[in-house]
Amino acid sequence: MGGTPGQGRQAGGTPRAALADLLAGNRRFVSGQPIHGHDVTAAAAASGDQQPYAVVLGCIDSRVPLEAIFDQTFGAICVIRTGGHVLDRAVCGSIEYVVGQLGVPLVMVLGHERCGAVGAAVDALRTGERPGGSLAYLVDEIAPAVTEIGLDDPAVHPLAIRRHVRRTVRTLRDDDLLAGPVATGRVAVTGGLYDLATGEVALLDPG
Ligand SMILES: [Zn+2]
């Protein structure tokens, strides 16, 4: 793993270099030695064009601010957040844009421990009470991961969190406009899990 900040930011960078950069940023965050944490200023924001090297899809959870946990500055990563990192057409179109138009080589789907959205899906299936409004969409999209684990499993919540990340990764790899660049290796779609207690991001194998 190369740890040099900015390694993955060269034009035409590889998925491997992008992932190394992202994880190096997380290590800086975990070690309490961020290089960008002090630099969240208007001057830094105005300092240049964007040349993002990764897009991270994460949850809306207020404990998981994605630029901070990867120690990234302005212009470095594109961030999309929805409850339980649930996909819809706007999310997929946004990822297609950054991969296709901005040449980004890495898509990371980042779940996190104690995810309330996954918990809501567990509760809905357990009680049979589907929430109203558009919240029902979130629950419906997460429910298959819960069902695959099974409500009888005492660890259904943490296991469904991981399963839902893997399902989201698979859906994106099969996306109409992403499948081609994924097949050639120009783009990688990777799943990760954020530990709220330690701040560490662990990669999830495809499972
Ligand atoms: Zn969450």
GROMACS .gro file of C-alpha atoms and ligand atoms in nm:
model
  208
    1MET     CA    1   0.000   0.000   0.000
    2GLY     CA    2   0.152   0.329  -0.102
    3GLY     CA    3   0.099   0.590   0.162
    4THR     CA    4   0.201   0.899  -0.028
    5PRO     CA    5  -0.083   1.149  -0.019
    6GLY     CA    6  -0.202   1.233  -0.366
    7GLN     CA    7  -0.068   0.920  -0.532
    8GLY     CA    8  -0.405   0.826  -0.671
    9ARG     CA    9  -0.487   1.174  -0.789
   10GLN     CA   10  -0.288   1.167  -1.108
   11ALA     CA   11  -0.495   1.170  -1.424
   12GLY     CA   12  -0.569   0.816  -1.532
   13GLY     CA   13  -0.479   0.679  -1.191
   14THR     CA   14  -0.547   0.317  -1.117
   15PRO     CA   15  -0.812   0.179  -0.883
   16ARG     CA   16  -0.532   0.030  -0.671
   17ALA     CA   17  -0.357   0.366  -0.623
   18ALA     CA   18  -0.688   0.536  -0.549
   19LEU     CA   19  -0.772   0.278  -0.284
   20ALA     CA   20  -0.426   0.310  -0.130
   21ASP     CA   21  -0.472   0.685  -0.107
   22LEU     CA   22  -0.813   0.657   0.049
   23LEU     CA   23  -0.696   0.407   0.311
   24ALA     CA   24  -0.384   0.611   0.382
   25GLY     CA   25  -0.612   0.904   0.457
   26ASN     CA   26  -0.813   0.691   0.697
   27ARG     CA   27  -0.493   0.586   0.873
   28ARG     CA   28  -0.398   0.953   0.917
   29PHE     CA   29  -0.744   1.017   1.060
   30VAL     CA   30  -0.723   0.721   1.298
   31SER     CA   31  -0.375   0.815   1.416
   32GLY     CA   32  -0.485   1.169   1.495
   33GLN     CA   33  -0.247   1.312   1.237
   34PRO     CA   34  -0.462   1.440   0.953
   35ILE     CA   35  -0.293   1.665   0.700
   36HIS     CA   36  -0.616   1.823   0.582
   37GLY     CA   37  -0.809   1.844   0.904
   38HIS     CA   38  -0.669   2.186   0.976
   39ASP     CA   39  -0.730   2.309   0.625
   40VAL     CA   40  -1.107   2.335   0.602
   41THR     CA   41  -1.103   2.698   0.510
   42ALA     CA   42  -1.247   2.912   0.232
   43ALA     CA   43  -0.895   2.970   0.106
   44ALA     CA   44  -0.838   2.597   0.069
   45ALA     CA   45  -1.176   2.560  -0.099
   46ALA     CA   46  -1.085   2.822  -0.359
   47SER     CA   47  -0.740   2.686  -0.423
   48GLY     CA   48  -0.797   2.476  -0.731
   49ASP     CA   49  -1.002   2.273  -0.974
   50GLN     CA   50  -1.145   1.941  -0.880
   51GLN     CA   51  -0.965   1.626  -0.985
   52PRO     CA   52  -1.137   1.367  -0.771
   53TYR     CA   53  -0.985   1.020  -0.760
   54ALA     CA   54  -1.265   0.838  -0.581
   55VAL     CA   55  -1.635   0.852  -0.516
   56VAL     CA   56  -1.753   0.735  -0.178
   57LEU     CA   57  -2.115   0.636  -0.120
   58GLY     CA   58  -2.198   0.634   0.249
   59CYS     CA   59  -2.477   0.670   0.500
   60ILE     CA   60  -2.625   0.998   0.623
   61ASP     CA   61  -2.526   0.908   0.980
   62SER     CA   62  -2.389   1.224   1.143
   63ARG     CA   63  -2.105   1.026   1.300
   64VAL     CA   64  -1.958   0.933   0.963
   65PRO     CA   65  -1.847   1.248   0.778
   66LEU     CA   66  -1.672   1.099   0.478
   67GLU     CA   67  -1.419   1.368   0.391
   68ALA     CA   68  -1.307   1.376   0.754
   69ILE     CA   69  -1.269   1.003   0.810
   70PHE     CA   70  -1.059   0.974   0.493
   71ASP     CA   71  -0.871   1.298   0.565
   72GLN     CA   72  -0.948   1.442   0.223
   73THR     CA   73  -0.939   1.801   0.113
   74PHE     CA   74  -1.141   1.999  -0.140
   75GLY     CA   75  -1.151   1.853  -0.488
   76ALA     CA   76  -1.024   1.509  -0.384
   77ILE     CA   77  -1.328   1.283  -0.350
   78CYS     CA   78  -1.691   1.296  -0.456
   79VAL     CA   79  -1.928   1.209  -0.176
   80ILE     CA   80  -2.282   1.075  -0.194
   81ARG     CA   81  -2.478   1.001   0.121
   82THR     CA   82  -2.819   0.843   0.160
   83GLY     CA   83  -2.980   0.656   0.449
   84GLY     CA   84  -2.808   0.317   0.458
   85HIS     CA   85  -2.626   0.411   0.133
   86VAL     CA   86  -2.941   0.306  -0.052
   87LEU     CA   87  -2.922   0.342  -0.429
   88ASP     CA   88  -3.171   0.516  -0.651
   89ARG     CA   89  -3.147   0.655  -1.004
   90ALA     CA   90  -3.007   0.987  -0.886
   91VAL     CA   91  -2.731   0.811  -0.693
   92CYS     CA   92  -2.646   0.577  -0.981
   93GLY     CA   93  -2.652   0.863  -1.230
   94SER     CA   94  -2.419   1.064  -1.008
   95ILE     CA   95  -2.173   0.775  -0.986
   96GLU     CA   96  -2.196   0.719  -1.362
   97TYR     CA   97  -2.112   1.087  -1.408
   98VAL     CA   98  -1.799   1.090  -1.194
   99VAL     CA   99  -1.675   0.761  -1.339
  100GLY     CA  100  -1.759   0.844  -1.700
  101GLN     CA  101  -1.705   1.219  -1.717
  102LEU     CA  102  -1.446   1.283  -1.450
  103GLY     CA  103  -1.252   0.959  -1.502
  104VAL     CA  104  -1.267   0.850  -1.140
  105PRO     CA  105  -1.121   0.497  -1.101
  106LEU     CA  106  -1.264   0.398  -0.762
  107VAL     CA  107  -1.611   0.367  -0.616
  108MET     CA  108  -1.629   0.281  -0.249
  109VAL     CA  109  -1.950   0.181  -0.073
  110LEU     CA  110  -1.904   0.246   0.296
  111GLY     CA  111  -2.134   0.098   0.555
  112HIS     CA  112  -2.093   0.148   0.927
  113GLU     CA  113  -2.156  -0.032   1.252
  114ARG     CA  114  -2.488   0.035   1.432
  115CYS     CA  115  -2.647   0.173   1.114
  116GLY     CA  116  -2.993   0.302   1.203
  117ALA     CA  117  -3.127   0.255   0.852
  118VAL     CA  118  -3.043  -0.115   0.857
  119GLY     CA  119  -3.187  -0.128   1.208
  120ALA     CA  120  -3.511   0.023   1.077
  121ALA     CA  121  -3.530  -0.249   0.813
  122VAL     CA  122  -3.475  -0.517   1.077
  123ASP     CA  123  -3.750  -0.365   1.292
  124ALA     CA  124  -3.992  -0.335   1.001
  125LEU     CA  125  -3.947  -0.698   0.907
  126ARG     CA  126  -3.969  -0.812   1.267
  127THR     CA  127  -4.288  -0.621   1.343
  128GLY     CA  128  -4.446  -0.638   1.001
  129GLU     CA  129  -4.502  -0.265   1.020
  130ARG     CA  130  -4.375  -0.097   0.707
  131PRO     CA  131  -4.304   0.273   0.759
  132GLY     CA  132  -4.492   0.533   0.561
  133GLY     CA  133  -4.370   0.788   0.314
  134SER     CA  134  -4.044   0.752   0.130
  135LEU     CA  135  -3.889   0.588   0.435
  136ALA     CA  136  -4.060   0.276   0.308
  137TYR     CA  137  -3.833   0.290   0.003
  138LEU     CA  138  -3.521   0.281   0.220
  139VAL     CA  139  -3.653  -0.009   0.423
  140ASP     CA  140  -3.757  -0.201   0.112
  141GLU     CA  141  -3.414  -0.157  -0.044
  142ILE     CA  142  -3.233  -0.281   0.268
  143ALA     CA  143  -3.478  -0.561   0.352
  144PRO     CA  144  -3.328  -0.824   0.118
  145ALA     CA  145  -2.997  -0.810   0.309
  146VAL     CA  146  -3.184  -0.866   0.635
  147THR     CA  147  -3.386  -1.151   0.489
  148GLU     CA  148  -3.073  -1.321   0.356
  149ILE     CA  149  -2.921  -1.321   0.705
  150GLY     CA  150  -3.249  -1.419   0.871
  151LEU     CA  151  -3.432  -1.254   1.160
  152ASP     CA  152  -3.357  -1.552   1.384
  153ASP     CA  153  -2.986  -1.481   1.374
  154PRO     CA  154  -2.892  -1.297   1.695
  155ALA     CA  155  -2.636  -1.101   1.495
  156VAL     CA  156  -2.880  -1.007   1.222
  157HIS     CA  157  -2.815  -0.634   1.254
  158PRO     CA  158  -2.435  -0.633   1.218
  159LEU     CA  159  -2.442  -0.912   0.961
  160ALA     CA  160  -2.711  -0.739   0.754
  161ILE     CA  161  -2.500  -0.422   0.755
  162ARG     CA  162  -2.218  -0.616   0.589
  163ARG     CA  163  -2.450  -0.802   0.352
  164HIS     CA  164  -2.613  -0.476   0.246
  165VAL     CA  165  -2.273  -0.326   0.159
  166ARG     CA  166  -2.189  -0.630  -0.053
  167ARG     CA  167  -2.527  -0.620  -0.225
  168THR     CA  168  -2.483  -0.251  -0.302
  169VAL     CA  169  -2.135  -0.318  -0.445
  170ARG     CA  170  -2.273  -0.593  -0.668
  171THR     CA  171  -2.556  -0.374  -0.793
  172LEU     CA  172  -2.312  -0.101  -0.888
  173ARG     CA  173  -2.075  -0.345  -1.061
  174ASP     CA  174  -2.370  -0.454  -1.275
  175ASP     CA  175  -2.483  -0.098  -1.349
  176ASP     CA  176  -2.532  -0.034  -1.722
  177LEU     CA  177  -2.258   0.226  -1.751
  178LEU     CA  178  -2.023   0.090  -1.486
  179ALA     CA  179  -2.008  -0.278  -1.587
  180GLY     CA  180  -1.785  -0.205  -1.889
  181PRO     CA  181  -1.512  -0.009  -1.709
  182VAL     CA  182  -1.531  -0.255  -1.418
  183ALA     CA  183  -1.477  -0.546  -1.658
  184THR     CA  184  -1.167  -0.385  -1.810
  185GLY     CA  185  -1.026  -0.297  -1.468
  186ARG     CA  186  -1.035   0.078  -1.533
  187VAL     CA  187  -1.274   0.112  -1.239
  188ALA     CA  188  -1.310  -0.082  -0.916
  189VAL     CA  189  -1.614  -0.092  -0.691
  190THR     CA  190  -1.514  -0.178  -0.336
  191GLY     CA  191  -1.704  -0.226  -0.013
  192GLY     CA  192  -1.588  -0.101   0.325
  193LEU     CA  193  -1.708  -0.083   0.681
  194TYR     CA  194  -1.651   0.203   0.923
  195ASP     CA  195  -1.596   0.126   1.290
  196LEU     CA  196  -1.755   0.401   1.499
  197ALA     CA  197  -1.539   0.314   1.799
  198THR     CA  198  -1.197   0.325   1.634
  199GLY     CA  199  -1.254   0.535   1.323
  200GLU     CA  200  -1.105   0.260   1.110
  201VAL     CA  201  -1.229   0.160   0.767
  202ALA     CA  202  -1.196  -0.211   0.691
  203LEU     CA  203  -1.236  -0.347   0.341
  204LEU     CA  204  -1.504  -0.608   0.297
  205ASP     CA  205  -1.425  -0.900   0.074
  206PRO     CA  206  -1.685  -0.958  -0.199
  207GLY     CA  207  -1.844  -1.243   0.001
  208ZN      ZN  208  -2.630   0.438   0.875
   0.00000   0.00000   0.00000
